PDB file of C-alpha atoms and ligand atoms in Angstrom:
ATOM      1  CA  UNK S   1       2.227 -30.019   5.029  1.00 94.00           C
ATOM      2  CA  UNK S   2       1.766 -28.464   1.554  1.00 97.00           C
ATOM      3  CA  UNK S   3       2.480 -31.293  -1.005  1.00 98.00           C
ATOM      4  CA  UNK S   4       2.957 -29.154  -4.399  1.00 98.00           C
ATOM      5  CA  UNK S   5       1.632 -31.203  -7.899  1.00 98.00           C
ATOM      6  CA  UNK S   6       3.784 -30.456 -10.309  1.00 98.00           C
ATOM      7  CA  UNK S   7       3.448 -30.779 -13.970  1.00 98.00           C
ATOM      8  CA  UNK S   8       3.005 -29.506 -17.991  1.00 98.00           C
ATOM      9  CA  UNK S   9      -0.226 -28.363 -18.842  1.00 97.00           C
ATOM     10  CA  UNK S  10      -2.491 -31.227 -19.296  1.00 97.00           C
ATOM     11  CA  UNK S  11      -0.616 -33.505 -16.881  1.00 98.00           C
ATOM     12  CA  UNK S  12      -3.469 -34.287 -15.098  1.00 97.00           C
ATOM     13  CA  UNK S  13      -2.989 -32.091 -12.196  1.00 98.00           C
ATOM     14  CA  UNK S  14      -6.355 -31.209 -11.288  1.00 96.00           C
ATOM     15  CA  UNK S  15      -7.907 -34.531 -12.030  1.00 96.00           C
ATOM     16  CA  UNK S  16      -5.313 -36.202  -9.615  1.00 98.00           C
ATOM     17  CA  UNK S  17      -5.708 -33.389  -6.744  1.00 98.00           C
ATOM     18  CA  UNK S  18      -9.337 -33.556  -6.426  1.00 96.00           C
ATOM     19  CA  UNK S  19      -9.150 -37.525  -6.152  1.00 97.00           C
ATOM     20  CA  UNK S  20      -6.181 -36.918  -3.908  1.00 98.00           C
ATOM     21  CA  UNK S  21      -7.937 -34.223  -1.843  1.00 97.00           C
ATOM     22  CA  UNK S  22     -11.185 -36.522  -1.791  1.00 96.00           C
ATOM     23  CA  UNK S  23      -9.406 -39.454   0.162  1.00 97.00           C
ATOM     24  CA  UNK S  24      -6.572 -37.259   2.487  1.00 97.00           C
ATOM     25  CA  UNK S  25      -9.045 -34.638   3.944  1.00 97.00           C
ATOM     26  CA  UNK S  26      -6.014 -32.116   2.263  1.00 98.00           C
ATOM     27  CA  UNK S  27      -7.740 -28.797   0.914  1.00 98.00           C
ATOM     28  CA  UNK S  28      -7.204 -28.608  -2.865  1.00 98.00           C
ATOM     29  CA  UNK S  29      -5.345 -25.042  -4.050  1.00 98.00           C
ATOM     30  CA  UNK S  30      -5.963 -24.787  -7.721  1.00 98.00           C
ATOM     31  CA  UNK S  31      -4.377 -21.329  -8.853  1.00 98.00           C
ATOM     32  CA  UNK S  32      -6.264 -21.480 -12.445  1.00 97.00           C
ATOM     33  CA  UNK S  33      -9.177 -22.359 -10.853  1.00 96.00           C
ATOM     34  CA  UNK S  34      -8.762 -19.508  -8.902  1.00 97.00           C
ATOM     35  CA  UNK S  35      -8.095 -17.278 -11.769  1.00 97.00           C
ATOM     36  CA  UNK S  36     -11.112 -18.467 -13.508  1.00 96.00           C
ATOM     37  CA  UNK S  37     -13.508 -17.599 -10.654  1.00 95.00           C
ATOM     38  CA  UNK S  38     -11.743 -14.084 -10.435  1.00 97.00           C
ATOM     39  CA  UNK S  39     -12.510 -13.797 -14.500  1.00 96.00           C
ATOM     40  CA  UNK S  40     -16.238 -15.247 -14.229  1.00 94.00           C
ATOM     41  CA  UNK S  41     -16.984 -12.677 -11.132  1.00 96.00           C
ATOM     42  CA  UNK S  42     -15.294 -10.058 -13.175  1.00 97.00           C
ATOM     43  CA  UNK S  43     -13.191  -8.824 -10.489  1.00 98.00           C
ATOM     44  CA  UNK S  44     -10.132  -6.546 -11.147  1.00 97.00           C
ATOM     45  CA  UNK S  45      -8.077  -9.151 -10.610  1.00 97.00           C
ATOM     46  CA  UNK S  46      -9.654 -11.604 -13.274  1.00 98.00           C
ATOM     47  CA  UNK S  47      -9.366  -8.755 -15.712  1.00 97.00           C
ATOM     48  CA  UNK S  48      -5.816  -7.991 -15.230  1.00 97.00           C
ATOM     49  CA  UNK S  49      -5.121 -12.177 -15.534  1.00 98.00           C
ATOM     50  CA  UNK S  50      -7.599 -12.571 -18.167  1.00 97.00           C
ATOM     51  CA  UNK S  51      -4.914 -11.347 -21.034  1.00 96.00           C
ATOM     52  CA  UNK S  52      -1.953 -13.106 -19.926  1.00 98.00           C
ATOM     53  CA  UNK S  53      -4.254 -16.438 -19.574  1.00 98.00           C
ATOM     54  CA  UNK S  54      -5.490 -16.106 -23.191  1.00 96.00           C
ATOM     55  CA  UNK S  55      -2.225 -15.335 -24.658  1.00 97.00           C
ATOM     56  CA  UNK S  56      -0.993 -18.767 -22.865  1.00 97.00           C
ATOM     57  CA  UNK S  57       2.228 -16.322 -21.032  1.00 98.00           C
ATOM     58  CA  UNK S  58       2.342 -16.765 -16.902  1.00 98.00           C
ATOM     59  CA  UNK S  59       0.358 -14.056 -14.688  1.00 98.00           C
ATOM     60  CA  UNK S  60       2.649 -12.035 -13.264  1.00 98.00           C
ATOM     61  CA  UNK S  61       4.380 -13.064 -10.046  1.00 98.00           C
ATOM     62  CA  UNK S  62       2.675 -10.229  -8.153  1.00 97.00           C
ATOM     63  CA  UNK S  63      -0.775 -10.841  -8.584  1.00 97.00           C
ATOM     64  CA  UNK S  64      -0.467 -14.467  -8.492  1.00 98.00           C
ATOM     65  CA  UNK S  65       1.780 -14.549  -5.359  1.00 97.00           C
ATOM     66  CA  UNK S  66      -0.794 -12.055  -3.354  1.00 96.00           C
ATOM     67  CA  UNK S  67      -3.885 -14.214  -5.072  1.00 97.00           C
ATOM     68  CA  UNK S  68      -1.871 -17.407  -3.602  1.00 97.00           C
ATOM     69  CA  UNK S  69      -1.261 -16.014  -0.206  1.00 95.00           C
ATOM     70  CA  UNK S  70      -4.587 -15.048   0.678  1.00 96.00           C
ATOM     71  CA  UNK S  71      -6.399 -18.440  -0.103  1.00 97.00           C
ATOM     72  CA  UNK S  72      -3.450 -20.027   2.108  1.00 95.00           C
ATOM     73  CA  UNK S  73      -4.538 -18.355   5.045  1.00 94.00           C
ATOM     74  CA  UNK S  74      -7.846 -19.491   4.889  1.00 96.00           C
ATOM     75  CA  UNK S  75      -8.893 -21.757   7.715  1.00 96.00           C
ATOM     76  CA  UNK S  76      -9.394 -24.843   5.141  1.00 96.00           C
ATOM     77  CA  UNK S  77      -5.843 -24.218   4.321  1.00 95.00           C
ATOM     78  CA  UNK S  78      -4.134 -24.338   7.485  1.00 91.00           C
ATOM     79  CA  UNK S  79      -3.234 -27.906   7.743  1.00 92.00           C
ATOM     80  CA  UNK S  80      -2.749 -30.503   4.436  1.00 96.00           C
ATOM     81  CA  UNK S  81      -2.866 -28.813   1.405  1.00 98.00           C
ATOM     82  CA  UNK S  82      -2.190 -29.781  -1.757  1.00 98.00           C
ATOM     83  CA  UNK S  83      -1.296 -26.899  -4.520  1.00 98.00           C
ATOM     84  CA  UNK S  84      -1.897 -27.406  -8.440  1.00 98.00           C
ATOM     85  CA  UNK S  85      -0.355 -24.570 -10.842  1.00 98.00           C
ATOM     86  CA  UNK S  86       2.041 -23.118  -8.134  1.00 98.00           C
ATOM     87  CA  UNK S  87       4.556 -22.582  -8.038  1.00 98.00           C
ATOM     88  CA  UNK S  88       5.423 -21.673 -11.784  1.00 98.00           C
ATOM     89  CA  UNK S  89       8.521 -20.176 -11.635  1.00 98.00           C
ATOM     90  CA  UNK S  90      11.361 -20.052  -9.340  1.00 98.00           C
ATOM     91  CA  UNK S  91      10.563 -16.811  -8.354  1.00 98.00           C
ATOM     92  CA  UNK S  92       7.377 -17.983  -7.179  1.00 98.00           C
ATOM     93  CA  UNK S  93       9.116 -21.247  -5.338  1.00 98.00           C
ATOM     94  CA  UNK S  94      11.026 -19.000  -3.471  1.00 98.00           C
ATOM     95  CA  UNK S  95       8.073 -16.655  -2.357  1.00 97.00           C
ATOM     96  CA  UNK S  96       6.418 -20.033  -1.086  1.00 97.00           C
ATOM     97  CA  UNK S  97       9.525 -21.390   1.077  1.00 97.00           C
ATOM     98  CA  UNK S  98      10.043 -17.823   2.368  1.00 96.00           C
ATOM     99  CA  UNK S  99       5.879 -17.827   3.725  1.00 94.00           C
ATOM    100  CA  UNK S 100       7.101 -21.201   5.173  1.00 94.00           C
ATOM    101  CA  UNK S 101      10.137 -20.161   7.009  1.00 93.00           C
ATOM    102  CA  UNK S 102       8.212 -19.278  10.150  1.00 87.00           C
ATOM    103  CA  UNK S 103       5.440 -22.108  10.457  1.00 88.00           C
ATOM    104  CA  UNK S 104       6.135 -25.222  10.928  1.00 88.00           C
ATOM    105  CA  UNK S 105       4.838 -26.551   7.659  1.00 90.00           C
ATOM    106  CA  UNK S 106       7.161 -27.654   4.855  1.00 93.00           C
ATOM    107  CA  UNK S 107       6.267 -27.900   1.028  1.00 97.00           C
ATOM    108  CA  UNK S 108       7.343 -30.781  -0.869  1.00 98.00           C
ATOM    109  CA  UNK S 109       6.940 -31.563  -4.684  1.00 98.00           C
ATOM    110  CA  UNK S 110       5.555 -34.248  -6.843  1.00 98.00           C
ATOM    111  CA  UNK S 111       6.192 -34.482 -10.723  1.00 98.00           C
ATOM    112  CA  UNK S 112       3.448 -35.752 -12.701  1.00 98.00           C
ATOM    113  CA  UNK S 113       5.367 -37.010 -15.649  1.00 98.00           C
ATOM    114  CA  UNK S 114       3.792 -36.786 -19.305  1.00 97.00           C
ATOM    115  CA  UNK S 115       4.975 -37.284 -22.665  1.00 93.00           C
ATOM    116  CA  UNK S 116       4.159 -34.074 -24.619  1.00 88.00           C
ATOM    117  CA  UNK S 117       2.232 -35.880 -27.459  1.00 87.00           C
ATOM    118  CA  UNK S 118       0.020 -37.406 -24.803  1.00 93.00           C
ATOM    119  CA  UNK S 119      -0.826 -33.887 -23.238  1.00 95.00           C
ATOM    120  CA  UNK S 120      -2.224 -32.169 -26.181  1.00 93.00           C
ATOM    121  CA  UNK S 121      -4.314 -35.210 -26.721  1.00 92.00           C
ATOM    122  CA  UNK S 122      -6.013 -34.818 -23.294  1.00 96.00           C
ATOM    123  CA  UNK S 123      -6.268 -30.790 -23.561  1.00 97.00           C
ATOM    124  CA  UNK S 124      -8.143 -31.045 -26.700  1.00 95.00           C
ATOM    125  CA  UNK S 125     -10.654 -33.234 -25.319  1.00 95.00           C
ATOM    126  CA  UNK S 126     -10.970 -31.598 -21.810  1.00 97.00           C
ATOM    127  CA  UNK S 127     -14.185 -30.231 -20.874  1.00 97.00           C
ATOM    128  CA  UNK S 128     -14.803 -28.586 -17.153  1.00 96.00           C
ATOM    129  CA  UNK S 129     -17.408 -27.643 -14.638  1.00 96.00           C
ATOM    130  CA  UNK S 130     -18.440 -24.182 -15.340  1.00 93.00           C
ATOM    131  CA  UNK S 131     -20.163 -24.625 -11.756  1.00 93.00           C
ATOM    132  CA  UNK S 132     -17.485 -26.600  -9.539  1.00 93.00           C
ATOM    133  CA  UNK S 133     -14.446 -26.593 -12.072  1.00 92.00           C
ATOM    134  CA  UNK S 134     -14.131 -30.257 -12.053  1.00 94.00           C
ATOM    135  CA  UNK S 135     -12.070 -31.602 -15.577  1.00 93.00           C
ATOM    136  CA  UNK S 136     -13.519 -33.953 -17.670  1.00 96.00           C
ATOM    137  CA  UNK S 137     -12.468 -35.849 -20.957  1.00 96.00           C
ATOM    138  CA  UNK S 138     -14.617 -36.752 -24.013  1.00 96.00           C
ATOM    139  CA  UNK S 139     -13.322 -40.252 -23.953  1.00 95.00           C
ATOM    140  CA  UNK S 140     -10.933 -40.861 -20.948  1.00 94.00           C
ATOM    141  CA  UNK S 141     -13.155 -39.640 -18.260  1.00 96.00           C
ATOM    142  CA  UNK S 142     -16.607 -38.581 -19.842  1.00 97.00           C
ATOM    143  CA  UNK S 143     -19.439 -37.557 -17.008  1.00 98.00           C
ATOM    144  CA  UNK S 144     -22.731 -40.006 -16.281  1.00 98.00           C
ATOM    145  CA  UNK S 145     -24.974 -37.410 -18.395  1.00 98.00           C
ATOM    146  CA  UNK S 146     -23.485 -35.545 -21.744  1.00 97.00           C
ATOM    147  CA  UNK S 147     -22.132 -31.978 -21.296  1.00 97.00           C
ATOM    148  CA  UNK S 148     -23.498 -32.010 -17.693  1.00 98.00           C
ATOM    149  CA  UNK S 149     -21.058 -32.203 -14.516  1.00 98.00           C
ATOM    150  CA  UNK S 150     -21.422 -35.697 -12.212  1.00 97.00           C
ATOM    151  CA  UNK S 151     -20.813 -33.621  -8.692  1.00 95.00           C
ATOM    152  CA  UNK S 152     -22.878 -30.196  -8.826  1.00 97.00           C
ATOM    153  CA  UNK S 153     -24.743 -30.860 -12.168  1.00 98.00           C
ATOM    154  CA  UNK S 154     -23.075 -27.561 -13.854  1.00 97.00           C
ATOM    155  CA  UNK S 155     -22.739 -26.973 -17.255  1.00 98.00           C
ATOM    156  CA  UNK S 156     -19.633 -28.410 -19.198  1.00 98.00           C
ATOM    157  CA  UNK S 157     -17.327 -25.942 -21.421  1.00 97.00           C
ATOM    158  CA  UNK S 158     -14.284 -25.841 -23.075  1.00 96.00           C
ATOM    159  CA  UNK S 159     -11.544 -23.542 -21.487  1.00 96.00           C
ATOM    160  CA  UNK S 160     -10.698 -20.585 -23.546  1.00 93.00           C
ATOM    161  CA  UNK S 161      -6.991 -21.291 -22.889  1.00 97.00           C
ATOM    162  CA  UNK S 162      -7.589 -24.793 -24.510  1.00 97.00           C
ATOM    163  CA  UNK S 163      -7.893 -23.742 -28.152  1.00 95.00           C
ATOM    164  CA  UNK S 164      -5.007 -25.118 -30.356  1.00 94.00           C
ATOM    165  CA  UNK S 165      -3.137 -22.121 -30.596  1.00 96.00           C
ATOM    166  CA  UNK S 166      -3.475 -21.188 -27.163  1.00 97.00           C
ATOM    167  CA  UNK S 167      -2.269 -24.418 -25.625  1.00 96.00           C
ATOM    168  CA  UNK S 168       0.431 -24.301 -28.464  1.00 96.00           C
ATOM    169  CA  UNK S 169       1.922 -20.541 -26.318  1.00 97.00           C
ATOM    170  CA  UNK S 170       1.230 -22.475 -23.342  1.00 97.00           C
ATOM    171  CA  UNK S 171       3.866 -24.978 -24.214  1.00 95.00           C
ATOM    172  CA  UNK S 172       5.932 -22.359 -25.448  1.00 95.00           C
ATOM    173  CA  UNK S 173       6.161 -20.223 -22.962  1.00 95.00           C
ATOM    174  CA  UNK S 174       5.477 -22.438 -19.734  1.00 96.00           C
ATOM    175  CA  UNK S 175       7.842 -25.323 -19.957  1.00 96.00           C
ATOM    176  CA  UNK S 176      11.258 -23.984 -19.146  1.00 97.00           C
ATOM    177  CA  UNK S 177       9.692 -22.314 -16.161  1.00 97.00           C
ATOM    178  CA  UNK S 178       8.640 -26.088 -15.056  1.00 97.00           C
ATOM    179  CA  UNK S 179      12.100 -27.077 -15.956  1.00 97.00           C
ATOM    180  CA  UNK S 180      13.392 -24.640 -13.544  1.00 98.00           C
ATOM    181  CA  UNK S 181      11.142 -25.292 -10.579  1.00 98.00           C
ATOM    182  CA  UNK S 182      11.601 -29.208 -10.749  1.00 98.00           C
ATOM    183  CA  UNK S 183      15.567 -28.487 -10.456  1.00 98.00           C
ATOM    184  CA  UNK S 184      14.769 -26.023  -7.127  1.00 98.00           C
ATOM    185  CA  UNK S 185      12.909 -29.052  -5.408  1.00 98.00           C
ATOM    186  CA  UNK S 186      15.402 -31.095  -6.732  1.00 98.00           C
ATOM    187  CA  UNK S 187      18.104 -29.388  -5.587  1.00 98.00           C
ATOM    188  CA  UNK S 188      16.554 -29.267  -2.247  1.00 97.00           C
ATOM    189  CA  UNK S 189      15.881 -33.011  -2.017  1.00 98.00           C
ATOM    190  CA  UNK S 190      12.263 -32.213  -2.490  1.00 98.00           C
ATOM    191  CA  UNK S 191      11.026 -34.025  -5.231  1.00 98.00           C
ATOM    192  CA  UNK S 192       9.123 -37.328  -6.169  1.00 98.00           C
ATOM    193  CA  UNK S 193       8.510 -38.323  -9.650  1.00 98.00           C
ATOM    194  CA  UNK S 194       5.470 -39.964 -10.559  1.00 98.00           C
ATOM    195  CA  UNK S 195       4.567 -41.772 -13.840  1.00 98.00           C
ATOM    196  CA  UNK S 196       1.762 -40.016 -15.313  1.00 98.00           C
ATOM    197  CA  UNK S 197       0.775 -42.381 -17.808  1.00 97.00           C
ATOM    198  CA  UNK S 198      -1.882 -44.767 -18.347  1.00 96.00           C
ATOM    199  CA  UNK S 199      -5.535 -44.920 -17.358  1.00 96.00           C
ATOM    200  CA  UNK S 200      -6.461 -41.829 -14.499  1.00 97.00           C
ATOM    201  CA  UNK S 201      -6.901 -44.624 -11.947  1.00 97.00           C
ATOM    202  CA  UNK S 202      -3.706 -46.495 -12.268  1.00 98.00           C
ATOM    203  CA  UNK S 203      -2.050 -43.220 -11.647  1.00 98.00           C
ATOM    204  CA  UNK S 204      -3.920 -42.619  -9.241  1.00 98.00           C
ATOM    205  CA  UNK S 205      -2.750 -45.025  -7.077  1.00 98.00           C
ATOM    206  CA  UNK S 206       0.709 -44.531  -7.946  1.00 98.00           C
ATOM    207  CA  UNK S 207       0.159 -40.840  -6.769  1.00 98.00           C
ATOM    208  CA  UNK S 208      -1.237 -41.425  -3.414  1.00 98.00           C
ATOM    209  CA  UNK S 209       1.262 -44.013  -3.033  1.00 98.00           C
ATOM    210  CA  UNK S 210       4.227 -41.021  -3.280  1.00 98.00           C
ATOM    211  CA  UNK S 211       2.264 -38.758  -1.651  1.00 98.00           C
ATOM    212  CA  UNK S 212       1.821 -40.765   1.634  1.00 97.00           C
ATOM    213  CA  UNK S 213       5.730 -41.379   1.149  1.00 97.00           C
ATOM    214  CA  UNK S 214       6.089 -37.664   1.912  1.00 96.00           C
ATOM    215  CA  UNK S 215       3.669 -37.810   4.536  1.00 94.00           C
ATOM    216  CA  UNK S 216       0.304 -36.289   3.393  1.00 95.00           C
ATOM    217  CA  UNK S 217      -1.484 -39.129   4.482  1.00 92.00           C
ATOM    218  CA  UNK S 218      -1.097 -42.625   5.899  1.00 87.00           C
TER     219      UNK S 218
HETATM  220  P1  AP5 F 301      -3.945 -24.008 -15.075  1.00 52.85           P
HETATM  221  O1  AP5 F 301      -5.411 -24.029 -14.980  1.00 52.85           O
HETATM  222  O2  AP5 F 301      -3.151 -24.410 -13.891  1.00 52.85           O
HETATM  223  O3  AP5 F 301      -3.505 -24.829 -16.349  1.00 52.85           O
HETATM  224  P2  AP5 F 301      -2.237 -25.789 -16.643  1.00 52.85           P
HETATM  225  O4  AP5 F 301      -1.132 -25.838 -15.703  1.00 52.85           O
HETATM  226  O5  AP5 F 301      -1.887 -25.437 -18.040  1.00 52.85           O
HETATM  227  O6  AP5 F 301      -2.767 -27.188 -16.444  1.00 52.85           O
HETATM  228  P3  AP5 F 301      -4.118 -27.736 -16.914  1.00 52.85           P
HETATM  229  O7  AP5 F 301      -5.194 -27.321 -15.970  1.00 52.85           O
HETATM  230  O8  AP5 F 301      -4.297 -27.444 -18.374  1.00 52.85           O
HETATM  231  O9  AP5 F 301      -3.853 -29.300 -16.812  1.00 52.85           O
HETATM  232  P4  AP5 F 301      -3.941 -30.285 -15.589  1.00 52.85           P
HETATM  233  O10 AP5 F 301      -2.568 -30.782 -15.325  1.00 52.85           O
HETATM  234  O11 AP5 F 301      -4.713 -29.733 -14.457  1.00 52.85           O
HETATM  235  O12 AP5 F 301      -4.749 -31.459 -16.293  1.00 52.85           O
HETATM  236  P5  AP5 F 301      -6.237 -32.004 -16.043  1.00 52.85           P
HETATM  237  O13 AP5 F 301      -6.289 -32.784 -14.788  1.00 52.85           O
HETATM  238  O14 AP5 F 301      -7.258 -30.953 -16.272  1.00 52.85           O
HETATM  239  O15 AP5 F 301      -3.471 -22.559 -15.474  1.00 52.85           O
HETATM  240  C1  AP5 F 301      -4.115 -21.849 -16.518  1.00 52.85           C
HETATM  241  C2  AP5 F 301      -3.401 -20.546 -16.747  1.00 52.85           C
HETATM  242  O16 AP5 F 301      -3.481 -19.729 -15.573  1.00 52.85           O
HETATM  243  C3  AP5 F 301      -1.900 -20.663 -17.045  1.00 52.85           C
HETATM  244  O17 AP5 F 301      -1.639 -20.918 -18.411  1.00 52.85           O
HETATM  245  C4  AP5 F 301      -1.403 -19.289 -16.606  1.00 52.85           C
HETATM  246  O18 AP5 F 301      -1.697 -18.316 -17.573  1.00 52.85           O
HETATM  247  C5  AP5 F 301      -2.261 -19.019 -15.374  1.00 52.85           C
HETATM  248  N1  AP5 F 301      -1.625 -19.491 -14.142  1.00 52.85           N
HETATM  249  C6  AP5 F 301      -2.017 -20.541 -13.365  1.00 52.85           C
HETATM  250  N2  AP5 F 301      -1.205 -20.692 -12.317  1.00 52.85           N
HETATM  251  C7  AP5 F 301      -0.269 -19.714 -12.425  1.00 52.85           C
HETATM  252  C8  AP5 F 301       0.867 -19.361 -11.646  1.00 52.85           C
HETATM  253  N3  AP5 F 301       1.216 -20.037 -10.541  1.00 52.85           N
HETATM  254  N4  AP5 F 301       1.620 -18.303 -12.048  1.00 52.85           N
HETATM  255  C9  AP5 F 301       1.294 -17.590 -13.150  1.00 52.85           C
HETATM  256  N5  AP5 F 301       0.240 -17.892 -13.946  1.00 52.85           N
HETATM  257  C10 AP5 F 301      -0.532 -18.947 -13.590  1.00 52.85           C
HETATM  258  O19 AP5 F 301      -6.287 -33.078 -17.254  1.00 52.85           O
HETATM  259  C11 AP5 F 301      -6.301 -32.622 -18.594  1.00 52.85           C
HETATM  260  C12 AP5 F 301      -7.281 -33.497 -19.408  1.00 52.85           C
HETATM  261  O20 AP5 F 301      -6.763 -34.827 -19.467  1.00 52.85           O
HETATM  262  C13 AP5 F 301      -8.676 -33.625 -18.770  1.00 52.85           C
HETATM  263  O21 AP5 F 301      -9.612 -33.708 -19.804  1.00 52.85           O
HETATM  264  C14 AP5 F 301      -8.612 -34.954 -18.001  1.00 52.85           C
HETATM  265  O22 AP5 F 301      -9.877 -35.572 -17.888  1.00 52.85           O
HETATM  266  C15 AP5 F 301      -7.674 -35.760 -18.868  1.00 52.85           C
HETATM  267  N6  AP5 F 301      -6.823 -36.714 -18.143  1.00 52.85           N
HETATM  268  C16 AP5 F 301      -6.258 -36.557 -16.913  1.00 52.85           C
HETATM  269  N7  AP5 F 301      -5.522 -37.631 -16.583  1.00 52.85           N
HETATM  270  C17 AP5 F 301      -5.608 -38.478 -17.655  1.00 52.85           C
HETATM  271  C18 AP5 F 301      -5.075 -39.776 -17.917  1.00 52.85           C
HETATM  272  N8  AP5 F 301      -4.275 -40.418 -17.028  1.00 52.85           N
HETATM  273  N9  AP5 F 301      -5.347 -40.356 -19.115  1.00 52.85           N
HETATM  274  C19 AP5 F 301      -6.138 -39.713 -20.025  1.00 52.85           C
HETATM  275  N10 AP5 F 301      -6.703 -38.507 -19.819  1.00 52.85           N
HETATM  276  C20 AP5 F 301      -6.431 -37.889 -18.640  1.00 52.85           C
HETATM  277 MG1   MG F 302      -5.630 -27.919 -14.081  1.00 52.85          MG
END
């Protein structure tokens, strides 16, 4: 199955997924993290993402799509996945259920639920892996050593798409989109609703709880 995390930027997506993915076994599809490896190879593709990244808009559907499509037919990908930062846009929903039509997997959604003032406070103090990507926090979820990575021992950074202004366009521009793609799993009977509040752990549990619901795990 492909359980799909949904949220705002800074909901806590990728700090949930890799816990998730840790405990299922599920392979954990992170399409800014896969942007950000295209833009630190300097690939074609990272290039071409690179400017709608740091201007906060949505890569376009057709590079993100084919970027998306690729990594799910990967052999790590061919059972329980679970997919942070797609789909964005309806468009991009659809393009997903259409892949599905002939397998027998299904994608369903879970929305990690954030108040707004809350998610600015946890962008401005995140701080990732420049090795591994893993997401940190200055205060909620600092690593064992300052400004070094717990799991690979990588260097910790800011993300370029976290400065003020930049997360400010994110907002902007990104939000309606989620709007849009939590009524299409909606619609569909497809979504779960998760509180995304309170200490990482707490939700933690509340997360795997919904997610074995759906049937990720037992
Ligand atoms: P992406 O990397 O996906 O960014 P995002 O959706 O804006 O989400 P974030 O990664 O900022 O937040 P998160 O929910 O993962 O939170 P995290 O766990 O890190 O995308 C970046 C860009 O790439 C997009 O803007 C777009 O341009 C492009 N892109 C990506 N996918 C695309 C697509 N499908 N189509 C088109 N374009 C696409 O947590 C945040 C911080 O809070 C961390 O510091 C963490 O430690 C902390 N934290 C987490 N949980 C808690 C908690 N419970 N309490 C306190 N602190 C917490
Ligand atoms: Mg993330």
């Amino acid at each position: 199955m492909i359980l799909i995390l949904l949220g705002a930027p800074g909901a806590g997506k990728g700090t949930q997924a890799e816990a998730l993915a840790t405990a299922t076994g599920a392979a954990h599809i992170a399409t800014g993290d896969l942007f950000r490896a295209e833009i630190a190879a300097g690939s074609a593709l990272g290039l071409e993402a690179k400017s709608f990244i740091d201007a906060g808009k949505l890569v376009p559907d057709a590079v993100t799509i084919g970027m998306i499509s690729s990594r799910l037919a990967e052999p790590d990908a061919r059972n329980r996945v679970i997919l942070d930062g797609f789909p964005r846009n309806v468009e991009q929903a659809e393009a997903l259920d259409a892949a599905l039509a002939h397998s027998a997997r299904t994608a369903t959604a879970i929305l990690l639920e954030v108040d707004r003032d809350a998610l600015v406070a946890r962008i401005s103090g995140r701080r990732i892996c420049s090795g591994c990507s893993r997401s940190y926090h200055l205060t909620k979820n600092p690593p064992k050593h300052e400004g070094t990575c717990d799991a690979c021992g990588g260097a910790l950074t800011m993300r370029s798409d976290d400065a003020p202004e930049t997360v400010a366009a994110r907002m902007t521009n990104q939000l309606a989109a989620l709007d849009d793609v939590i009524a299409f799993y909606r619609a569909s009977s497809r979504l779960q609703v998760v509180d995304g509040e309170g200490e990482i752990g707490e939700v933690g549990v509340r997360l795997a709880r919904a997610a074995a619901a759906v049937g990720l795990h037992e």
